[in-house]
Amino acid sequence: MLARLASKRLLEIRQVFRQPSQAFRSFSTALNYHIDSPDNNPDLPWEFSEANKQKVKEIISHYPSNYKQSAVIPLLDLAQQQHGGWLPVSAMNAVAKVIEVAPIRVYEVATFYSMFNRTKVGKYHLLVCGTTPCMIRGSREIEDALLKHLGVKRNEVTKDGLFSVGEMECMGCCVNAPMITVADYSNGSEGYTYNYYEDVTPERVVEIVEILKRGEKLPPGTQNPKRIMGGPEGGNTTLLSEPTPPPCRDLDAC
């Protein structure tokens, strides 16, 4: 009896793998989006601008001539800046040609790092830190406030093309959690900026969006007026003077 049940179950499992489910087919289709869409396929021409061609030469000059492939990350970053914040497959192919490697070697990098966007983003791409310190300090509420105010879902672009919201893991400024990053692609690679805004609140991130929408520039860093950079709120309360030196150089002899 158990043998028959096991045999029947094994047959069902085999059938599932022979005939992929609708969910699996949808997932497979999603994996191919970056080469199938009209504005993102390998047949579209793409090359670095004249100004960026000089930057390409400068970037490659930092590496030995037989290790040009080591420049893949900064070159992909430059290509993404030029293309308005995302990497079409034709841009990846252009980078592969520059560093003389098979395109798959560039795809491997572009698909591994979350800093590279393979679908369109807004001119201002807002990234909310989702790691533990920021989450404890309210990053989920901050993301909800942004999505509600902009009327989009995560990784969607607003109808005016100005904003998109994503998530990034630890941005390395946990002392000023919670925080967001604003990648500004509004002026291409010539005016590209990538700024941290720390100690934010749901209300403050909405204000930041409105400031950017007006075309104004906001100084990066902490948004808490009671804090200076990474210092404690209200200022230091200890270590306010030079420490007292030891009575002698060899402490064991004191």
PDB file of C-alpha atoms in Angstrom:
ATOM      1  CA  MET A   1       0.000   0.000   0.000  1.00  0.00           C
ATOM      2  CA  LEU A   2       2.739   2.472   0.996  1.00  0.00           C
ATOM      3  CA  ALA A   3       4.769   1.514  -2.071  1.00  0.00           C
ATOM      4  CA  ARG A   4       1.790   2.269  -4.360  1.00  0.00           C
ATOM      5  CA  LEU A   5       1.213   5.650  -2.683  1.00  0.00           C
ATOM      6  CA  ALA A   6       4.898   6.548  -2.975  1.00  0.00           C
ATOM      7  CA  SER A   7       4.923   5.505  -6.637  1.00  0.00           C
ATOM      8  CA  LYS A   8       1.809   7.600  -7.345  1.00  0.00           C
ATOM      9  CA  ARG A   9       3.290  10.632  -5.600  1.00  0.00           C
ATOM     10  CA  LEU A  10       6.555  10.301  -7.536  1.00  0.00           C
ATOM     11  CA  LEU A  11       4.599  10.193 -10.792  1.00  0.00           C
ATOM     12  CA  GLU A  12       2.754  13.394  -9.833  1.00  0.00           C
ATOM     13  CA  ILE A  13       6.044  15.154  -9.084  1.00  0.00           C
ATOM     14  CA  ARG A  14       7.469  14.081 -12.441  1.00  0.00           C
ATOM     15  CA  GLN A  15       4.413  15.440 -14.232  1.00  0.00           C
ATOM     16  CA  VAL A  16       4.807  18.786 -12.496  1.00  0.00           C
ATOM     17  CA  PHE A  17       8.384  19.110 -13.750  1.00  0.00           C
ATOM     18  CA  ARG A  18       7.440  17.974 -17.265  1.00  0.00           C
ATOM     19  CA  GLN A  19       4.608  20.515 -17.485  1.00  0.00           C
ATOM     20  CA  PRO A  20       5.655  23.738 -15.690  1.00  0.00           C
ATOM     21  CA  SER A  21       2.934  25.494 -13.784  1.00  0.00           C
ATOM     22  CA  GLN A  22       1.547  28.850 -14.853  1.00  0.00           C
ATOM     23  CA  ALA A  23       3.435  30.502 -11.995  1.00  0.00           C
ATOM     24  CA  PHE A  24       6.695  28.980 -13.192  1.00  0.00           C
ATOM     25  CA  ARG A  25       6.012  30.053 -16.786  1.00  0.00           C
ATOM     26  CA  SER A  26       5.289  33.596 -15.595  1.00  0.00           C
ATOM     27  CA  PHE A  27       8.500  33.578 -13.593  1.00  0.00           C
ATOM     28  CA  SER A  28      10.452  32.360 -16.622  1.00  0.00           C
ATOM     29  CA  THR A  29       8.940  35.109 -18.738  1.00  0.00           C
ATOM     30  CA  ALA A  30       9.879  37.691 -16.116  1.00  0.00           C
ATOM     31  CA  LEU A  31      13.491  36.530 -16.252  1.00  0.00           C
ATOM     32  CA  ASN A  32      13.588  37.356 -19.962  1.00  0.00           C
ATOM     33  CA  TYR A  33      12.101  40.834 -19.750  1.00  0.00           C
ATOM     34  CA  HIS A  34      15.439  42.537 -20.292  1.00  0.00           C
ATOM     35  CA  ILE A  35      15.883  41.178 -23.814  1.00  0.00           C
ATOM     36  CA  ASP A  36      12.302  40.994 -25.061  1.00  0.00           C
ATOM     37  CA  SER A  37      10.799  44.460 -24.650  1.00  0.00           C
ATOM     38  CA  PRO A  38      10.766  46.974 -27.539  1.00  0.00           C
ATOM     39  CA  ASP A  39      12.970  49.435 -25.640  1.00  0.00           C
ATOM     40  CA  ASN A  40      15.321  46.819 -24.248  1.00  0.00           C
ATOM     41  CA  ASN A  41      16.772  44.267 -26.626  1.00  0.00           C
ATOM     42  CA  PRO A  42      20.219  43.520 -28.053  1.00  0.00           C
ATOM     43  CA  ASP A  43      19.344  44.908 -31.503  1.00  0.00           C
ATOM     44  CA  LEU A  44      18.984  48.486 -30.260  1.00  0.00           C
ATOM     45  CA  PRO A  45      22.123  50.581 -30.886  1.00  0.00           C
ATOM     46  CA  TRP A  46      23.891  51.883 -27.789  1.00  0.00           C
ATOM     47  CA  GLU A  47      27.244  53.526 -27.218  1.00  0.00           C
ATOM     48  CA  PHE A  48      28.858  55.829 -24.718  1.00  0.00           C
ATOM     49  CA  SER A  49      28.477  59.534 -25.394  1.00  0.00           C
ATOM     50  CA  GLU A  50      31.514  61.496 -26.562  1.00  0.00           C
ATOM     51  CA  ALA A  51      31.993  62.981 -23.091  1.00  0.00           C
ATOM     52  CA  ASN A  52      31.688  59.573 -21.462  1.00  0.00           C
ATOM     53  CA  LYS A  53      34.112  57.975 -23.914  1.00  0.00           C
ATOM     54  CA  GLN A  54      36.798  60.092 -22.274  1.00  0.00           C
ATOM     55  CA  LYS A  55      35.620  58.900 -18.865  1.00  0.00           C
ATOM     56  CA  VAL A  56      35.798  55.309 -20.124  1.00  0.00           C
ATOM     57  CA  LYS A  57      39.453  55.816 -21.059  1.00  0.00           C
ATOM     58  CA  GLU A  58      40.152  57.357 -17.666  1.00  0.00           C
ATOM     59  CA  ILE A  59      38.458  54.472 -15.817  1.00  0.00           C
ATOM     60  CA  ILE A  60      40.311  51.804 -17.802  1.00  0.00           C
ATOM     61  CA  SER A  61      43.633  53.578 -17.198  1.00  0.00           C
ATOM     62  CA  HIS A  62      43.359  52.603 -13.524  1.00  0.00           C
ATOM     63  CA  TYR A  63      43.806  48.918 -14.370  1.00  0.00           C
ATOM     64  CA  PRO A  64      46.611  46.888 -15.995  1.00  0.00           C
ATOM     65  CA  SER A  65      46.065  46.459 -19.743  1.00  0.00           C
ATOM     66  CA  ASN A  66      45.574  42.705 -19.319  1.00  0.00           C
ATOM     67  CA  TYR A  67      42.953  43.212 -16.584  1.00  0.00           C
ATOM     68  CA  LYS A  68      40.543  45.591 -18.305  1.00  0.00           C
ATOM     69  CA  GLN A  69      37.649  43.377 -17.202  1.00  0.00           C
ATOM     70  CA  SER A  70      38.209  44.663 -13.658  1.00  0.00           C
ATOM     71  CA  ALA A  71      36.647  47.947 -14.802  1.00  0.00           C
ATOM     72  CA  VAL A  72      33.246  46.320 -15.341  1.00  0.00           C
ATOM     73  CA  ILE A  73      31.524  47.825 -12.270  1.00  0.00           C
ATOM     74  CA  PRO A  74      32.514  51.495 -12.787  1.00  0.00           C
ATOM     75  CA  LEU A  75      31.755  51.187 -16.508  1.00  0.00           C
ATOM     76  CA  LEU A  76      28.316  49.721 -15.842  1.00  0.00           C
ATOM     77  CA  ASP A  77      27.691  52.516 -13.360  1.00  0.00           C
ATOM     78  CA  LEU A  78      28.655  55.106 -15.973  1.00  0.00           C
ATOM     79  CA  ALA A  79      26.427  53.445 -18.570  1.00  0.00           C
ATOM     80  CA  GLN A  80      23.523  53.420 -16.116  1.00  0.00           C
ATOM     81  CA  GLN A  81      23.983  57.125 -15.384  1.00  0.00           C
ATOM     82  CA  GLN A  82      23.995  57.914 -19.103  1.00  0.00           C
ATOM     83  CA  HIS A  83      20.875  55.845 -19.732  1.00  0.00           C
ATOM     84  CA  GLY A  84      18.761  57.557 -17.106  1.00  0.00           C
ATOM     85  CA  GLY A  85      19.194  55.149 -14.228  1.00  0.00           C
ATOM     86  CA  TRP A  86      18.822  51.707 -15.750  1.00  0.00           C
ATOM     87  CA  LEU A  87      20.824  49.268 -17.871  1.00  0.00           C
ATOM     88  CA  PRO A  88      19.402  47.910 -21.124  1.00  0.00           C
ATOM     89  CA  VAL A  89      21.015  44.768 -22.451  1.00  0.00           C
ATOM     90  CA  SER A  90      22.517  46.760 -25.343  1.00  0.00           C
ATOM     91  CA  ALA A  91      24.416  48.924 -22.816  1.00  0.00           C
ATOM     92  CA  MET A  92      25.733  45.782 -21.138  1.00  0.00           C
ATOM     93  CA  ASN A  93      26.892  44.544 -24.540  1.00  0.00           C
ATOM     94  CA  ALA A  94      28.669  47.863 -25.148  1.00  0.00           C
ATOM     95  CA  VAL A  95      30.538  47.494 -21.851  1.00  0.00           C
ATOM     96  CA  ALA A  96      31.490  43.911 -22.751  1.00  0.00           C
ATOM     97  CA  LYS A  97      32.929  45.165 -26.039  1.00  0.00           C
ATOM     98  CA  VAL A  98      34.997  47.845 -24.300  1.00  0.00           C
ATOM     99  CA  ILE A  99      36.580  45.444 -21.806  1.00  0.00           C
ATOM    100  CA  GLU A 100      36.809  42.615 -24.379  1.00  0.00           C
ATOM    101  CA  VAL A 101      34.892  39.898 -22.566  1.00  0.00           C
ATOM    102  CA  ALA A 102      31.922  37.721 -23.457  1.00  0.00           C
ATOM    103  CA  PRO A 103      28.636  39.565 -22.756  1.00  0.00           C
ATOM    104  CA  ILE A 104      27.608  36.922 -20.210  1.00  0.00           C
ATOM    105  CA  ARG A 105      30.486  38.078 -17.984  1.00  0.00           C
ATOM    106  CA  VAL A 106      28.911  41.530 -17.838  1.00  0.00           C
ATOM    107  CA  TYR A 107      25.386  40.150 -17.354  1.00  0.00           C
ATOM    108  CA  GLU A 108      26.651  38.186 -14.341  1.00  0.00           C
ATOM    109  CA  VAL A 109      27.745  41.396 -12.639  1.00  0.00           C
ATOM    110  CA  ALA A 110      24.735  43.497 -13.636  1.00  0.00           C
ATOM    111  CA  THR A 111      22.269  40.899 -12.372  1.00  0.00           C
ATOM    112  CA  PHE A 112      24.117  40.269  -9.105  1.00  0.00           C
ATOM    113  CA  TYR A 113      24.408  43.773  -7.656  1.00  0.00           C
ATOM    114  CA  SER A 114      21.242  45.586  -6.623  1.00  0.00           C
ATOM    115  CA  MET A 115      22.850  48.926  -7.511  1.00  0.00           C
ATOM    116  CA  PHE A 116      22.254  48.105 -11.167  1.00  0.00           C
ATOM    117  CA  ASN A 117      18.668  48.577 -12.339  1.00  0.00           C
ATOM    118  CA  ARG A 118      17.533  46.501 -15.281  1.00  0.00           C
ATOM    119  CA  THR A 119      14.161  48.178 -15.667  1.00  0.00           C
ATOM    120  CA  LYS A 120      13.279  51.851 -15.890  1.00  0.00           C
ATOM    121  CA  VAL A 121      13.426  53.960 -12.741  1.00  0.00           C
ATOM    122  CA  GLY A 122      12.365  57.525 -12.060  1.00  0.00           C
ATOM    123  CA  LYS A 123      14.641  60.495 -12.540  1.00  0.00           C
ATOM    124  CA  TYR A 124      14.797  60.426  -8.757  1.00  0.00           C
ATOM    125  CA  HIS A 125      15.158  56.847  -7.571  1.00  0.00           C
ATOM    126  CA  LEU A 126      14.374  56.688  -3.843  1.00  0.00           C
ATOM    127  CA  LEU A 127      15.903  53.745  -2.000  1.00  0.00           C
ATOM    128  CA  VAL A 128      14.768  52.902   1.514  1.00  0.00           C
ATOM    129  CA  CYS A 129      17.197  51.038   3.762  1.00  0.00           C
ATOM    130  CA  GLY A 130      15.566  47.799   4.852  1.00  0.00           C
ATOM    131  CA  THR A 131      18.191  46.351   7.183  1.00  0.00           C
ATOM    132  CA  THR A 132      17.547  45.707  10.893  1.00  0.00           C
ATOM    133  CA  PRO A 133      18.595  49.046  12.502  1.00  0.00           C
ATOM    134  CA  CYS A 134      16.540  51.066  10.024  1.00  0.00           C
ATOM    135  CA  MET A 135      13.631  48.633  10.245  1.00  0.00           C
ATOM    136  CA  ILE A 136      13.583  48.928  14.027  1.00  0.00           C
ATOM    137  CA  ARG A 137      13.559  52.707  13.631  1.00  0.00           C
ATOM    138  CA  GLY A 138      10.600  52.706  11.230  1.00  0.00           C
ATOM    139  CA  SER A 139      11.804  52.138   7.665  1.00  0.00           C
ATOM    140  CA  ARG A 140       8.619  50.254   6.773  1.00  0.00           C
ATOM    141  CA  GLU A 141       6.519  53.278   7.752  1.00  0.00           C
ATOM    142  CA  ILE A 142       8.826  55.486   5.689  1.00  0.00           C
ATOM    143  CA  GLU A 143       8.430  53.283   2.612  1.00  0.00           C
ATOM    144  CA  ASP A 144       4.644  53.184   3.102  1.00  0.00           C
ATOM    145  CA  ALA A 145       4.557  56.993   3.303  1.00  0.00           C
ATOM    146  CA  LEU A 146       6.525  57.316   0.057  1.00  0.00           C
ATOM    147  CA  LEU A 147       4.418  54.768  -1.836  1.00  0.00           C
ATOM    148  CA  LYS A 148       1.160  56.302  -0.640  1.00  0.00           C
ATOM    149  CA  HIS A 149       2.236  59.866  -1.437  1.00  0.00           C
ATOM    150  CA  LEU A 150       3.500  58.943  -4.917  1.00  0.00           C
ATOM    151  CA  GLY A 151       0.679  56.511  -5.688  1.00  0.00           C
ATOM    152  CA  VAL A 152       2.956  53.682  -6.815  1.00  0.00           C
ATOM    153  CA  LYS A 153       4.066  50.245  -5.728  1.00  0.00           C
ATOM    154  CA  ARG A 154       7.649  49.343  -4.975  1.00  0.00           C
ATOM    155  CA  ASN A 155       9.826  49.554  -8.137  1.00  0.00           C
ATOM    156  CA  GLU A 156       7.079  51.295 -10.114  1.00  0.00           C
ATOM    157  CA  VAL A 157       7.640  54.678 -11.767  1.00  0.00           C
ATOM    158  CA  THR A 158       5.260  57.585 -11.310  1.00  0.00           C
ATOM    159  CA  LYS A 159       3.271  58.649 -14.382  1.00  0.00           C
ATOM    160  CA  ASP A 160       5.341  61.807 -14.767  1.00  0.00           C
ATOM    161  CA  GLY A 161       8.540  59.707 -14.785  1.00  0.00           C
ATOM    162  CA  LEU A 162      10.025  61.627 -11.892  1.00  0.00           C
ATOM    163  CA  PHE A 163      10.033  59.130  -9.029  1.00  0.00           C
ATOM    164  CA  SER A 164      10.396  55.458  -8.227  1.00  0.00           C
ATOM    165  CA  VAL A 165      10.817  53.732  -4.865  1.00  0.00           C
ATOM    166  CA  GLY A 166      13.001  50.713  -4.152  1.00  0.00           C
ATOM    167  CA  GLU A 167      14.720  49.020  -1.243  1.00  0.00           C
ATOM    168  CA  MET A 168      18.396  48.589  -0.538  1.00  0.00           C
ATOM    169  CA  GLU A 169      20.136  46.613   2.142  1.00  0.00           C
ATOM    170  CA  CYS A 170      22.448  48.281   4.668  1.00  0.00           C
ATOM    171  CA  MET A 171      23.672  51.686   3.533  1.00  0.00           C
ATOM    172  CA  GLY A 172      26.248  51.778   6.304  1.00  0.00           C
ATOM    173  CA  CYS A 173      24.924  54.676   8.356  1.00  0.00           C
ATOM    174  CA  CYS A 174      23.113  52.777  11.101  1.00  0.00           C
ATOM    175  CA  VAL A 175      23.898  55.418  13.742  1.00  0.00           C
ATOM    176  CA  ASN A 176      21.513  57.794  11.928  1.00  0.00           C
ATOM    177  CA  ALA A 177      18.806  55.245  11.148  1.00  0.00           C
ATOM    178  CA  PRO A 178      16.373  55.311   9.474  1.00  0.00           C
ATOM    179  CA  MET A 179      17.608  56.609   6.155  1.00  0.00           C
ATOM    180  CA  ILE A 180      16.974  56.780   2.432  1.00  0.00           C
ATOM    181  CA  THR A 181      19.183  57.321  -0.596  1.00  0.00           C
ATOM    182  CA  VAL A 182      18.222  59.488  -3.549  1.00  0.00           C
ATOM    183  CA  ALA A 183      19.875  58.588  -6.850  1.00  0.00           C
ATOM    184  CA  ASP A 184      19.414  61.681  -9.027  1.00  0.00           C
ATOM    185  CA  TYR A 185      19.440  60.843 -12.754  1.00  0.00           C
ATOM    186  CA  SER A 186      17.634  64.020 -13.794  1.00  0.00           C
ATOM    187  CA  ASN A 187      20.726  65.427 -15.544  1.00  0.00           C
ATOM    188  CA  GLY A 188      22.343  62.222 -16.785  1.00  0.00           C
ATOM    189  CA  SER A 189      25.936  61.362 -15.972  1.00  0.00           C
ATOM    190  CA  GLU A 190      27.007  65.015 -16.077  1.00  0.00           C
ATOM    191  CA  GLY A 191      24.948  65.985 -13.035  1.00  0.00           C
ATOM    192  CA  TYR A 192      24.475  62.605 -11.387  1.00  0.00           C
ATOM    193  CA  THR A 193      24.354  62.577  -7.591  1.00  0.00           C
ATOM    194  CA  TYR A 194      23.786  59.848  -5.039  1.00  0.00           C
ATOM    195  CA  ASN A 195      22.965  61.253  -1.631  1.00  0.00           C
ATOM    196  CA  TYR A 196      22.060  59.906   1.804  1.00  0.00           C
ATOM    197  CA  TYR A 197      19.276  61.471   3.861  1.00  0.00           C
ATOM    198  CA  GLU A 198      19.406  60.257   7.451  1.00  0.00           C
ATOM    199  CA  ASP A 199      17.200  60.475  10.553  1.00  0.00           C
ATOM    200  CA  VAL A 200      14.153  60.719   8.313  1.00  0.00           C
ATOM    201  CA  THR A 201      10.518  60.391   9.345  1.00  0.00           C
ATOM    202  CA  PRO A 202       7.425  59.570   7.249  1.00  0.00           C
ATOM    203  CA  GLU A 203       6.594  63.267   7.198  1.00  0.00           C
ATOM    204  CA  ARG A 204      10.120  64.307   6.255  1.00  0.00           C
ATOM    205  CA  VAL A 205      10.433  61.948   3.287  1.00  0.00           C
ATOM    206  CA  VAL A 206       7.228  63.400   1.822  1.00  0.00           C
ATOM    207  CA  GLU A 207       8.748  66.874   2.221  1.00  0.00           C
ATOM    208  CA  ILE A 208      11.919  65.648   0.472  1.00  0.00           C
ATOM    209  CA  VAL A 209       9.841  64.418  -2.468  1.00  0.00           C
ATOM    210  CA  GLU A 210       8.128  67.783  -2.796  1.00  0.00           C
ATOM    211  CA  ILE A 211      11.467  69.623  -2.613  1.00  0.00           C
ATOM    212  CA  LEU A 212      12.867  67.466  -5.420  1.00  0.00           C
ATOM    213  CA  LYS A 213       9.682  67.879  -7.450  1.00  0.00           C
ATOM    214  CA  ARG A 214      10.199  71.642  -7.364  1.00  0.00           C
ATOM    215  CA  GLY A 215      13.701  71.147  -8.757  1.00  0.00           C
ATOM    216  CA  GLU A 216      15.359  72.351  -5.582  1.00  0.00           C
ATOM    217  CA  LYS A 217      18.495  70.829  -4.087  1.00  0.00           C
ATOM    218  CA  LEU A 218      18.507  69.508  -0.550  1.00  0.00           C
ATOM    219  CA  PRO A 219      21.754  69.235   1.461  1.00  0.00           C
ATOM    220  CA  PRO A 220      22.408  65.549   2.211  1.00  0.00           C
ATOM    221  CA  GLY A 221      22.979  64.105   5.651  1.00  0.00           C
ATOM    222  CA  THR A 222      20.977  64.066   8.844  1.00  0.00           C
ATOM    223  CA  GLN A 223      17.504  65.582   8.754  1.00  0.00           C
ATOM    224  CA  ASN A 224      17.472  65.983  12.527  1.00  0.00           C
ATOM    225  CA  PRO A 225      18.265  69.652  13.362  1.00  0.00           C
ATOM    226  CA  LYS A 226      19.408  68.605  16.851  1.00  0.00           C
ATOM    227  CA  ARG A 227      22.163  66.365  15.487  1.00  0.00           C
ATOM    228  CA  ILE A 228      25.481  67.225  13.836  1.00  0.00           C
ATOM    229  CA  MET A 229      26.497  64.504  11.378  1.00  0.00           C
ATOM    230  CA  GLY A 230      26.762  61.280  13.397  1.00  0.00           C
ATOM    231  CA  GLY A 231      26.998  62.955  16.774  1.00  0.00           C
ATOM    232  CA  PRO A 232      24.448  62.452  19.545  1.00  0.00           C
ATOM    233  CA  GLU A 233      21.241  64.464  19.535  1.00  0.00           C
ATOM    234  CA  GLY A 234      21.765  67.673  21.506  1.00  0.00           C
ATOM    235  CA  GLY A 235      25.561  67.454  21.293  1.00  0.00           C
ATOM    236  CA  ASN A 236      28.247  65.577  23.190  1.00  0.00           C
ATOM    237  CA  THR A 237      27.874  65.083  26.929  1.00  0.00           C
ATOM    238  CA  THR A 238      31.184  63.285  27.464  1.00  0.00           C
ATOM    239  CA  LEU A 239      34.757  63.614  26.161  1.00  0.00           C
ATOM    240  CA  LEU A 240      34.419  67.380  26.126  1.00  0.00           C
ATOM    241  CA  SER A 241      38.098  68.073  26.875  1.00  0.00           C
ATOM    242  CA  GLU A 242      41.487  66.550  26.247  1.00  0.00           C
ATOM    243  CA  PRO A 243      41.879  63.251  28.115  1.00  0.00           C
ATOM    244  CA  THR A 244      44.184  63.154  31.135  1.00  0.00           C
ATOM    245  CA  PRO A 245      47.506  61.561  30.118  1.00  0.00           C
ATOM    246  CA  PRO A 246      48.847  58.550  32.024  1.00  0.00           C
ATOM    247  CA  PRO A 247      51.282  59.365  34.881  1.00  0.00           C
ATOM    248  CA  CYS A 248      54.083  57.574  33.064  1.00  0.00           C
ATOM    249  CA  ARG A 249      54.705  55.968  29.708  1.00  0.00           C
ATOM    250  CA  ASP A 250      55.082  52.421  31.056  1.00  0.00           C
ATOM    251  CA  LEU A 251      51.788  51.783  32.828  1.00  0.00           C
ATOM    252  CA  ASP A 252      53.093  48.637  34.486  1.00  0.00           C
ATOM    253  CA  ALA A 253      55.780  50.730  36.228  1.00  0.00           C
ATOM    254  CA  CYS A 254      53.356  53.330  37.618  1.00  0.00           C
TER     255      CYS A 254
END
